[in-house]
PDB file of C-alpha atoms in Angstrom:
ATOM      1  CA  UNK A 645       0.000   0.000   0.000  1.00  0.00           C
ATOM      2  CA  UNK A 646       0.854   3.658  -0.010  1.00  0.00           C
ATOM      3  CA  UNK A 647       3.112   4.874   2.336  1.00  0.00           C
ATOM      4  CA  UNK A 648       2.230   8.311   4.010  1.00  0.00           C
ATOM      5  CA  UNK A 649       5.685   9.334   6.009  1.00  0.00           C
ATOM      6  CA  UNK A 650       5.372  11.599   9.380  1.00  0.00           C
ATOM      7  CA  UNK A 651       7.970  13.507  11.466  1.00  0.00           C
ATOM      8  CA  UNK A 652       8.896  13.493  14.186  1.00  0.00           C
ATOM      9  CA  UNK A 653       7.414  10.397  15.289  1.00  0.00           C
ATOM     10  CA  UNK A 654       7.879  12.654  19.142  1.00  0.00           C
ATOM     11  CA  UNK A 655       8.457  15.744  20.528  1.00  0.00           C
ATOM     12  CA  UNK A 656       8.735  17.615  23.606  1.00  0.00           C
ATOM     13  CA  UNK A 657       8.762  21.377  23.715  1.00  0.00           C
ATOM     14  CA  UNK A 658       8.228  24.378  26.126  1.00  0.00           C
ATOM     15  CA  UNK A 659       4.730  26.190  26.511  1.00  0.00           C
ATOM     16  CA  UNK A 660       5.064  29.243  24.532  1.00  0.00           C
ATOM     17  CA  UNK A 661       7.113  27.868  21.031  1.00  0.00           C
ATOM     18  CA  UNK A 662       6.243  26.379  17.916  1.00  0.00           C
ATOM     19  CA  UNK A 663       6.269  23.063  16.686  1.00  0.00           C
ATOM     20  CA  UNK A 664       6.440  21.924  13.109  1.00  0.00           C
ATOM     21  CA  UNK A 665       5.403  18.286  11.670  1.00  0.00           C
ATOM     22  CA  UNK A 666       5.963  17.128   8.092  1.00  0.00           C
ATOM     23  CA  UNK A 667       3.490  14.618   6.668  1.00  0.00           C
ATOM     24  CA  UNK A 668       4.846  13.077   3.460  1.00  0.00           C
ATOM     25  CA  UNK A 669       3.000  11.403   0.899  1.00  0.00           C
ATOM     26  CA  UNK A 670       6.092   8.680  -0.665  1.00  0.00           C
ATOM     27  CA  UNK A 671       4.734   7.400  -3.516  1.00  0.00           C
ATOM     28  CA  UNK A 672       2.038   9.089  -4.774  1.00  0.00           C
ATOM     29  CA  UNK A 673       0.799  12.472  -5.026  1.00  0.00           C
ATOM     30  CA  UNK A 674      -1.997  13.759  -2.323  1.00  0.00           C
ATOM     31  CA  UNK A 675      -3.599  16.720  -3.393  1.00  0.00           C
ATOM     32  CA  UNK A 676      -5.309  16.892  -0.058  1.00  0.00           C
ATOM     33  CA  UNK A 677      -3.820  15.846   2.979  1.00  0.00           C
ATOM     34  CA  UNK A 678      -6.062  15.601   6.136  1.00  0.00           C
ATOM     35  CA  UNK A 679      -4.886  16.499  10.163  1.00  0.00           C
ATOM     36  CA  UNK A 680      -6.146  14.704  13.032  1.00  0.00           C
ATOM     37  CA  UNK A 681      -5.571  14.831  16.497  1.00  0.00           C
ATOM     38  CA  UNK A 682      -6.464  12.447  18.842  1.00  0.00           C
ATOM     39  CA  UNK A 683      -6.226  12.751  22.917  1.00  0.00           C
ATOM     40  CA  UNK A 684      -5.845   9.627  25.226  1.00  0.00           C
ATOM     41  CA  UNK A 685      -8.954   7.337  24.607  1.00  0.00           C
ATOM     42  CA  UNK A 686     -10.520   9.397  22.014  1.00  0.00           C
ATOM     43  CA  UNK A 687     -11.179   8.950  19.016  1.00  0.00           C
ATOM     44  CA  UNK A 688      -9.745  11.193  15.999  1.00  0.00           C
ATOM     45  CA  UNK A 689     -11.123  14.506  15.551  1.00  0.00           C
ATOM     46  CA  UNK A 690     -10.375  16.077  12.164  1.00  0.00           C
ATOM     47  CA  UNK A 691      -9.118  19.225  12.635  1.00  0.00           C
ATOM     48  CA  UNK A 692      -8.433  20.431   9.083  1.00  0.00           C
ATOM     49  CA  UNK A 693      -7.591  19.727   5.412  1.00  0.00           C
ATOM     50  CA  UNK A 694      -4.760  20.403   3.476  1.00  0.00           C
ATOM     51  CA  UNK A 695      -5.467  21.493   0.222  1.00  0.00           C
ATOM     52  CA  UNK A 696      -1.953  21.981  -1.819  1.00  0.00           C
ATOM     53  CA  UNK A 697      -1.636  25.433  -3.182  1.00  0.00           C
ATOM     54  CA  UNK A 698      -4.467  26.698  -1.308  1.00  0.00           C
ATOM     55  CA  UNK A 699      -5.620  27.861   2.007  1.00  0.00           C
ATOM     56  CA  UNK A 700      -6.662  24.880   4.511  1.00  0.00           C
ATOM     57  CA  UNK A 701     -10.275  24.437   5.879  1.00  0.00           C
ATOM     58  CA  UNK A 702     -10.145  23.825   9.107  1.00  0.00           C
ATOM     59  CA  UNK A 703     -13.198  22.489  10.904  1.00  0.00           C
ATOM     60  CA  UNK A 704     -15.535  24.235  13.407  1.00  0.00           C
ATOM     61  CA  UNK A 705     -13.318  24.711  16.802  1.00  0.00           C
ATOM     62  CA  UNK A 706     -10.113  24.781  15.555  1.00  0.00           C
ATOM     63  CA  UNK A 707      -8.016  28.139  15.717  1.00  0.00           C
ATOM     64  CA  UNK A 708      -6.465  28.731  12.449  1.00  0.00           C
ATOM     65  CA  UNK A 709      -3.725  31.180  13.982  1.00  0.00           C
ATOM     66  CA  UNK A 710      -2.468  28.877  16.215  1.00  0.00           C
ATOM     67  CA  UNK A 711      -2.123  25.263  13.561  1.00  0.00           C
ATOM     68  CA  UNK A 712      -1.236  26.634  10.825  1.00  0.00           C
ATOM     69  CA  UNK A 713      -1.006  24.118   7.627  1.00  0.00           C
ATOM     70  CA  UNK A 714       1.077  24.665   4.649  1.00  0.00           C
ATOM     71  CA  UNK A 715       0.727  22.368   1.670  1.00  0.00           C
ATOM     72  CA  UNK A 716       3.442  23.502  -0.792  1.00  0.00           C
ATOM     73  CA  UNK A 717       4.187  20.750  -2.695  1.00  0.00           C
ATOM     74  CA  UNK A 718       1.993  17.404  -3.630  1.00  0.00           C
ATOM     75  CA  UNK A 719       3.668  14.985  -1.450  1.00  0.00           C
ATOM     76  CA  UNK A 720       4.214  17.564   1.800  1.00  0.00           C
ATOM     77  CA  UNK A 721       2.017  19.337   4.191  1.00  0.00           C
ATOM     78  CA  UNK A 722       2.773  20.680   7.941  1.00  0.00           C
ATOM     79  CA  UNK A 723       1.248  21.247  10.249  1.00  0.00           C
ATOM     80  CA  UNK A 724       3.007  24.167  12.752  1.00  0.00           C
ATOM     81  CA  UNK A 725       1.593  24.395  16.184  1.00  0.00           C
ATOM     82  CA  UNK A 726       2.349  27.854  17.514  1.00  0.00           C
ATOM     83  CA  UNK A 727       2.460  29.195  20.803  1.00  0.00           C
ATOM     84  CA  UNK A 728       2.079  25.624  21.865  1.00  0.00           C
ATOM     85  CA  UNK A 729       0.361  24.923  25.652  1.00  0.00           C
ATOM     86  CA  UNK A 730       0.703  22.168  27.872  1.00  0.00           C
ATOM     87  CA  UNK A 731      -2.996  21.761  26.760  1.00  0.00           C
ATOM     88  CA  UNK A 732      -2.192  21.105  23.003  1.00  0.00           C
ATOM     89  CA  UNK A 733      -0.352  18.078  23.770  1.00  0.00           C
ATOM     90  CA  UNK A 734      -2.065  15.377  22.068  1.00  0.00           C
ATOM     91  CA  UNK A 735      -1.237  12.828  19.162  1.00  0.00           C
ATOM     92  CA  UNK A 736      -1.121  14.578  16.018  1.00  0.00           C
ATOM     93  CA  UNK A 737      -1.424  12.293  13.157  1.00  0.00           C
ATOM     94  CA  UNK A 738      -1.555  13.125   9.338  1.00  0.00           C
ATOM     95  CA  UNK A 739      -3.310  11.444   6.219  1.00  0.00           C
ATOM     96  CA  UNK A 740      -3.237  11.185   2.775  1.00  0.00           C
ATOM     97  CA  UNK A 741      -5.397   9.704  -0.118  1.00  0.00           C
ATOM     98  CA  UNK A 742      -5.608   9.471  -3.889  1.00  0.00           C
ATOM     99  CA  UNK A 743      -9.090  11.102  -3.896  1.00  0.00           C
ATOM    100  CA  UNK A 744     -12.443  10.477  -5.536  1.00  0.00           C
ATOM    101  CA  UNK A 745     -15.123   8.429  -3.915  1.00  0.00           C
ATOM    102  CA  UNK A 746     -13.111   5.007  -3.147  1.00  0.00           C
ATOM    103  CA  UNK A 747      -9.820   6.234  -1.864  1.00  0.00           C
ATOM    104  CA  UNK A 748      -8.569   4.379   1.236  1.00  0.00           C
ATOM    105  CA  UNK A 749      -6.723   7.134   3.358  1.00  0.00           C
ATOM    106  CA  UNK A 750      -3.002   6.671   4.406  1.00  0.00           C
ATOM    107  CA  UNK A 751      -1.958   7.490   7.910  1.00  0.00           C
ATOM    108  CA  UNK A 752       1.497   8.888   8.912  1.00  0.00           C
ATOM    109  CA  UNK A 753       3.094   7.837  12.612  1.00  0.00           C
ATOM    110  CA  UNK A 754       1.389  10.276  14.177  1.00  0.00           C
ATOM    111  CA  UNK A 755       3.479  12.608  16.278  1.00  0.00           C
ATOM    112  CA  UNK A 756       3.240  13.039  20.173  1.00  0.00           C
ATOM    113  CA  UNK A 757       3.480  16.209  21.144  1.00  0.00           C
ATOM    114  CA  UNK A 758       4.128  16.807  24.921  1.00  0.00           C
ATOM    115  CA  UNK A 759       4.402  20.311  26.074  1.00  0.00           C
ATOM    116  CA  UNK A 760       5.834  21.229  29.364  1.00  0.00           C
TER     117      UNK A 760
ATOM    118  CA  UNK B1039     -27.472  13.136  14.947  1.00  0.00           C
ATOM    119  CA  UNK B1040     -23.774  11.449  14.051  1.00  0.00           C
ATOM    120  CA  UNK B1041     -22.592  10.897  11.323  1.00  0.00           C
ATOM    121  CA  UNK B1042     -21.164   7.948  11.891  1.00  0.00           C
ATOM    122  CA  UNK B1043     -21.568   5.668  15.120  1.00  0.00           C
ATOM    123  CA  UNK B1044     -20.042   2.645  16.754  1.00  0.00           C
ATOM    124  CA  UNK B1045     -20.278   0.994  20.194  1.00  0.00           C
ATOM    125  CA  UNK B1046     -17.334   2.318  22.160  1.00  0.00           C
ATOM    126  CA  UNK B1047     -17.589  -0.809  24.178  1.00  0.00           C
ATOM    127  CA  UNK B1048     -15.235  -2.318  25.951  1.00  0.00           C
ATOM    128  CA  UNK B1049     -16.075  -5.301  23.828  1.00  0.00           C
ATOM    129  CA  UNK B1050     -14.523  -7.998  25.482  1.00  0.00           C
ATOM    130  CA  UNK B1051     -14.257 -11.811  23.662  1.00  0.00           C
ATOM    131  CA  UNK B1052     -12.093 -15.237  24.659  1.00  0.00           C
ATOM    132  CA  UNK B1053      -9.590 -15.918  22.177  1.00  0.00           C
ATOM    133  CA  UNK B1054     -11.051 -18.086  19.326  1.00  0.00           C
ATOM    134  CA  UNK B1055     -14.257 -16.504  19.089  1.00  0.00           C
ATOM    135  CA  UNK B1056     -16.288 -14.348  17.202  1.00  0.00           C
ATOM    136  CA  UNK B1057     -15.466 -11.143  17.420  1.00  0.00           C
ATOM    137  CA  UNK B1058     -18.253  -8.707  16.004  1.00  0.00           C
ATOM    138  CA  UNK B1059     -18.173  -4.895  15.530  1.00  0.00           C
ATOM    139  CA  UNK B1060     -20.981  -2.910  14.285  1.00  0.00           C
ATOM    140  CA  UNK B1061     -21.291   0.753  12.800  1.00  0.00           C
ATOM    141  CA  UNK B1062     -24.217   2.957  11.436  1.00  0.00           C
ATOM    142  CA  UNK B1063     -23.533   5.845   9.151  1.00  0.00           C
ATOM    143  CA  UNK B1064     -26.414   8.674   8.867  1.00  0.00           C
ATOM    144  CA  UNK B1065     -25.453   9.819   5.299  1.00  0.00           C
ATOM    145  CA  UNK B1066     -27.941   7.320   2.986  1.00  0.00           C
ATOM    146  CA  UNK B1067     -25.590   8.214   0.012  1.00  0.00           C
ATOM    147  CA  UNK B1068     -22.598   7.009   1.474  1.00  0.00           C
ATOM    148  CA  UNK B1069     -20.002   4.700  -1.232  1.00  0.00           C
ATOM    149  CA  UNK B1070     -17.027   3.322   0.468  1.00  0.00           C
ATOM    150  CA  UNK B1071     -16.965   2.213   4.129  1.00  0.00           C
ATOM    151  CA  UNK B1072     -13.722   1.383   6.067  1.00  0.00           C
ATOM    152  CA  UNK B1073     -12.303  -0.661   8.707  1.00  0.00           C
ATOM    153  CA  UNK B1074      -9.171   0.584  10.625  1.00  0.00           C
ATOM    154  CA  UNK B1075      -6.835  -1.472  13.697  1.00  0.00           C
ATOM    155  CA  UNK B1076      -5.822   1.263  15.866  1.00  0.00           C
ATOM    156  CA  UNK B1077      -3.309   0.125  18.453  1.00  0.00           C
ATOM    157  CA  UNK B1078      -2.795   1.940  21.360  1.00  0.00           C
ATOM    158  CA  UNK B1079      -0.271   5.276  20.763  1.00  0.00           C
ATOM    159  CA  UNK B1080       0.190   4.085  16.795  1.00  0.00           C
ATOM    160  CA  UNK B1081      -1.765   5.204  13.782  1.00  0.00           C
ATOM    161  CA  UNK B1082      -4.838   3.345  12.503  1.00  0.00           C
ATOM    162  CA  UNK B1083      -4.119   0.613   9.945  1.00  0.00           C
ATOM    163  CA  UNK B1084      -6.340  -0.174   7.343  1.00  0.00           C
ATOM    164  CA  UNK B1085      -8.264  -3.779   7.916  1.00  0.00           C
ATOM    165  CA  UNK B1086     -10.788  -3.727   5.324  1.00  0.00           C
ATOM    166  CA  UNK B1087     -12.717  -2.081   2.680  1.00  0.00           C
ATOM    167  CA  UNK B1088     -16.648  -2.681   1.154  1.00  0.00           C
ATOM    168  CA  UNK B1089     -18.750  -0.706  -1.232  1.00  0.00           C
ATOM    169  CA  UNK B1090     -21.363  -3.009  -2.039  1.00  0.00           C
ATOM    170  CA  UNK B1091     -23.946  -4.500   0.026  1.00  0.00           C
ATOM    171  CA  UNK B1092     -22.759  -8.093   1.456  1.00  0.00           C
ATOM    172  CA  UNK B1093     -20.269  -9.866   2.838  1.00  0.00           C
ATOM    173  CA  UNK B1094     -16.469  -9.483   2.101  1.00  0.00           C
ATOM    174  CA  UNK B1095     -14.140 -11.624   3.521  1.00  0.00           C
ATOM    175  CA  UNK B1096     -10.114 -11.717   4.323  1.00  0.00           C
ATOM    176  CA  UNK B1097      -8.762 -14.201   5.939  1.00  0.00           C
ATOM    177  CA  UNK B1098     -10.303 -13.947   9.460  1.00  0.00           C
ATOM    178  CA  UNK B1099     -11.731 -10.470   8.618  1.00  0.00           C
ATOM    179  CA  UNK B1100     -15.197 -10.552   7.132  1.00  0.00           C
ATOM    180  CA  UNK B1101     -16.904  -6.848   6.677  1.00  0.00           C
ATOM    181  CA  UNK B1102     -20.752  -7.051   6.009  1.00  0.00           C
ATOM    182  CA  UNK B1103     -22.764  -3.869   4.651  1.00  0.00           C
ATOM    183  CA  UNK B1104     -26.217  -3.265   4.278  1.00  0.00           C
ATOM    184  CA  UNK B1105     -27.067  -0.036   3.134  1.00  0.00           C
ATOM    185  CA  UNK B1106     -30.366  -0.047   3.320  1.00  0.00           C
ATOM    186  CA  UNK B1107     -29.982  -0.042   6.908  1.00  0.00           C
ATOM    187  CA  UNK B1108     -27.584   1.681   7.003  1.00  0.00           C
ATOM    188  CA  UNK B1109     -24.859  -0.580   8.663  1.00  0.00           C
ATOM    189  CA  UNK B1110     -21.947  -1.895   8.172  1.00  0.00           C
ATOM    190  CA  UNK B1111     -19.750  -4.359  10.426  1.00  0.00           C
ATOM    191  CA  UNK B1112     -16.758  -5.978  10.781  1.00  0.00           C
ATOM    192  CA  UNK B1113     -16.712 -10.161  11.739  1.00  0.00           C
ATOM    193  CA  UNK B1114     -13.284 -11.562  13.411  1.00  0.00           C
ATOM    194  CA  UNK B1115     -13.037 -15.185  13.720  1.00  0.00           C
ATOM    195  CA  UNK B1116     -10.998 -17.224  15.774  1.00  0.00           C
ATOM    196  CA  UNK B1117     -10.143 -14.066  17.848  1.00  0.00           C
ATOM    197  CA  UNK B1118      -6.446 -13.975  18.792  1.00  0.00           C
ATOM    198  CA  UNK B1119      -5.633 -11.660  21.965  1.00  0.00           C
ATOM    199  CA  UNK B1120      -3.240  -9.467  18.932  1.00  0.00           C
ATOM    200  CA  UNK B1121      -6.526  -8.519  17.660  1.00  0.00           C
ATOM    201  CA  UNK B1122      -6.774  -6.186  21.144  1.00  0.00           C
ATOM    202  CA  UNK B1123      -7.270  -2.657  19.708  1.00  0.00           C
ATOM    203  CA  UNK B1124      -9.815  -0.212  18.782  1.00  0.00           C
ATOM    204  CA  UNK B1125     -11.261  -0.706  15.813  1.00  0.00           C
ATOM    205  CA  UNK B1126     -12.551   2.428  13.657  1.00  0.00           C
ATOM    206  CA  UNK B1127     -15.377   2.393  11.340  1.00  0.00           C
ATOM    207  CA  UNK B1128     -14.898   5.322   8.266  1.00  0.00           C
ATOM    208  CA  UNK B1129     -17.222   6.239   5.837  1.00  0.00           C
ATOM    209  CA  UNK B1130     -17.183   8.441   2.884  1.00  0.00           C
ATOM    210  CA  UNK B1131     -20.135  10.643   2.362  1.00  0.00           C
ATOM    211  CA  UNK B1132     -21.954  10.435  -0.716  1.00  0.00           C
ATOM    212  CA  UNK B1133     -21.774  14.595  -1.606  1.00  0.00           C
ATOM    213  CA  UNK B1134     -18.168  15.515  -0.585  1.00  0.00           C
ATOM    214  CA  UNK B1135     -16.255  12.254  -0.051  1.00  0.00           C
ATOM    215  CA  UNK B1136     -15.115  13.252   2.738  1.00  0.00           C
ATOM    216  CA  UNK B1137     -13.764  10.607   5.264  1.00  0.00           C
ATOM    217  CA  UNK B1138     -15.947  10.703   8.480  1.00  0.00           C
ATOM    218  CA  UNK B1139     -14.556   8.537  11.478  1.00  0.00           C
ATOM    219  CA  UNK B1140     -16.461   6.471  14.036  1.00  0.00           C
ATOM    220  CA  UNK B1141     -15.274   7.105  17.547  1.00  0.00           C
ATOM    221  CA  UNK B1142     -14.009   3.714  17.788  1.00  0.00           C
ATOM    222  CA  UNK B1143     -14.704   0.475  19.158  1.00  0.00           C
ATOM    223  CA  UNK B1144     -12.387  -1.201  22.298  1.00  0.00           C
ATOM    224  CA  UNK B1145     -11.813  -4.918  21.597  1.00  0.00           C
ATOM    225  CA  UNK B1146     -10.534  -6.768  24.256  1.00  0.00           C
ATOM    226  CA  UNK B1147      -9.231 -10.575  23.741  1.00  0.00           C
ATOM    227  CA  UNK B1148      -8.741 -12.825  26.745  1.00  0.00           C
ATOM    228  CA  UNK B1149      -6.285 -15.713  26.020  1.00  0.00           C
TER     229      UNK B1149
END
């Protein structure tokens, strides 16, 4: 299957600086790429999609200032988590898919993000 | 209403049975539905995929849809306790195929 490539896989940081994760699509090329996060026992919550060479849409809830997405290229989006707080620690995982009505989505790692 | 619901569970089974998951989507035009293995702290893995009504079957994984009502499950036989995860039912909507997620399903299997 398609291989959708995350980093870091981990990361701790200090409250107050950014963060930046890479989601890579390997072999094929995603023109949308889709954000999740997902905090201990919950389930994934969609926080936006990546739309390359345009502006993401993020869903209802989700601060646009603070994760900002950037999909420059068809095989890379990130996903920079600014001004990060020990309450946006969560598991941040990325997907991809070929599109259209059928497409099976690709996940990445996922990233753990820990702020203290 | 959600779009897309499952049993959270636990759902606990002995190893060697039947293990059976169950989802209902809200969207009637809904085309491809999903199964995903989520282990704890990874990234959900596909398990299987249906997009017409039935049964489709791999290896100990059968998924059954009926869209008429609306559901879709997944079957595992001859439960093995590396089957312990949450399992994730996804559906893509019928008007903007986008992928809606289930909030998951605990399996638990005792050896």
């Amino acid at each position: 299957g398609a291989v959708v490539s995350q980093h870091p896989s981990w990361v701790i940081c200090k409250s107050g600086t950014s963060v930046k994760i890479e989601c890579r699509s390997l072999d094929f090329q995603a023109t949308t790429m889709f954000w999740y996060r997902q905090f201990p026992k919950q389930s994934l919550m969609l926080m936006a999609t990546s739309n390359e060479g345009s502006k993401a849409t993020y869903e209802q809830g989700v601060e646009k200032d603070k994760f900002l997405i950037n999909h420059a290229s068809l095989t890379l989006s990130t996903l920079t988590v600014t001004s990060a707080h020990p309450e946006d620690s969560s598991f941040y995982i990325c997907s991809a898919d070929r599109g259209g009505a059928r497409a099976e989505a690709f996940f990445g790692q996922g990233t753990r993000l820990t702020v203290v | 209403q959600k779009e897309v619901e499952q049993n959270s569970g636990p759902l606990s089974v002995p190893e060697g049975a039947i293990a059976s998951l169950n989802c209902t989507y809200s969207d009637r035009g809904s085309q491809s539905f999903f199964w995903y293995r989520q282990y704890s702290g990874k990234s959900p893995e596909l398990i299987m995929f249906i997009y017409s009504n039935g049964d489709k079957e791999d290896g100990r994984f059968t998924a059954q849809l009926n869209k008429a009502s609306q559901y879709v499950s997944l079957l595992i036989r001859d439960s093995q306790p590396s089957d312990s995860a949450t399992y994730l039912c996804a559906v893509i909507g019928g008007s903007n195929y986008k992928l809606t997620f289930g909030k998951g399903t605990l399996l638990t299997v005792n050896p």
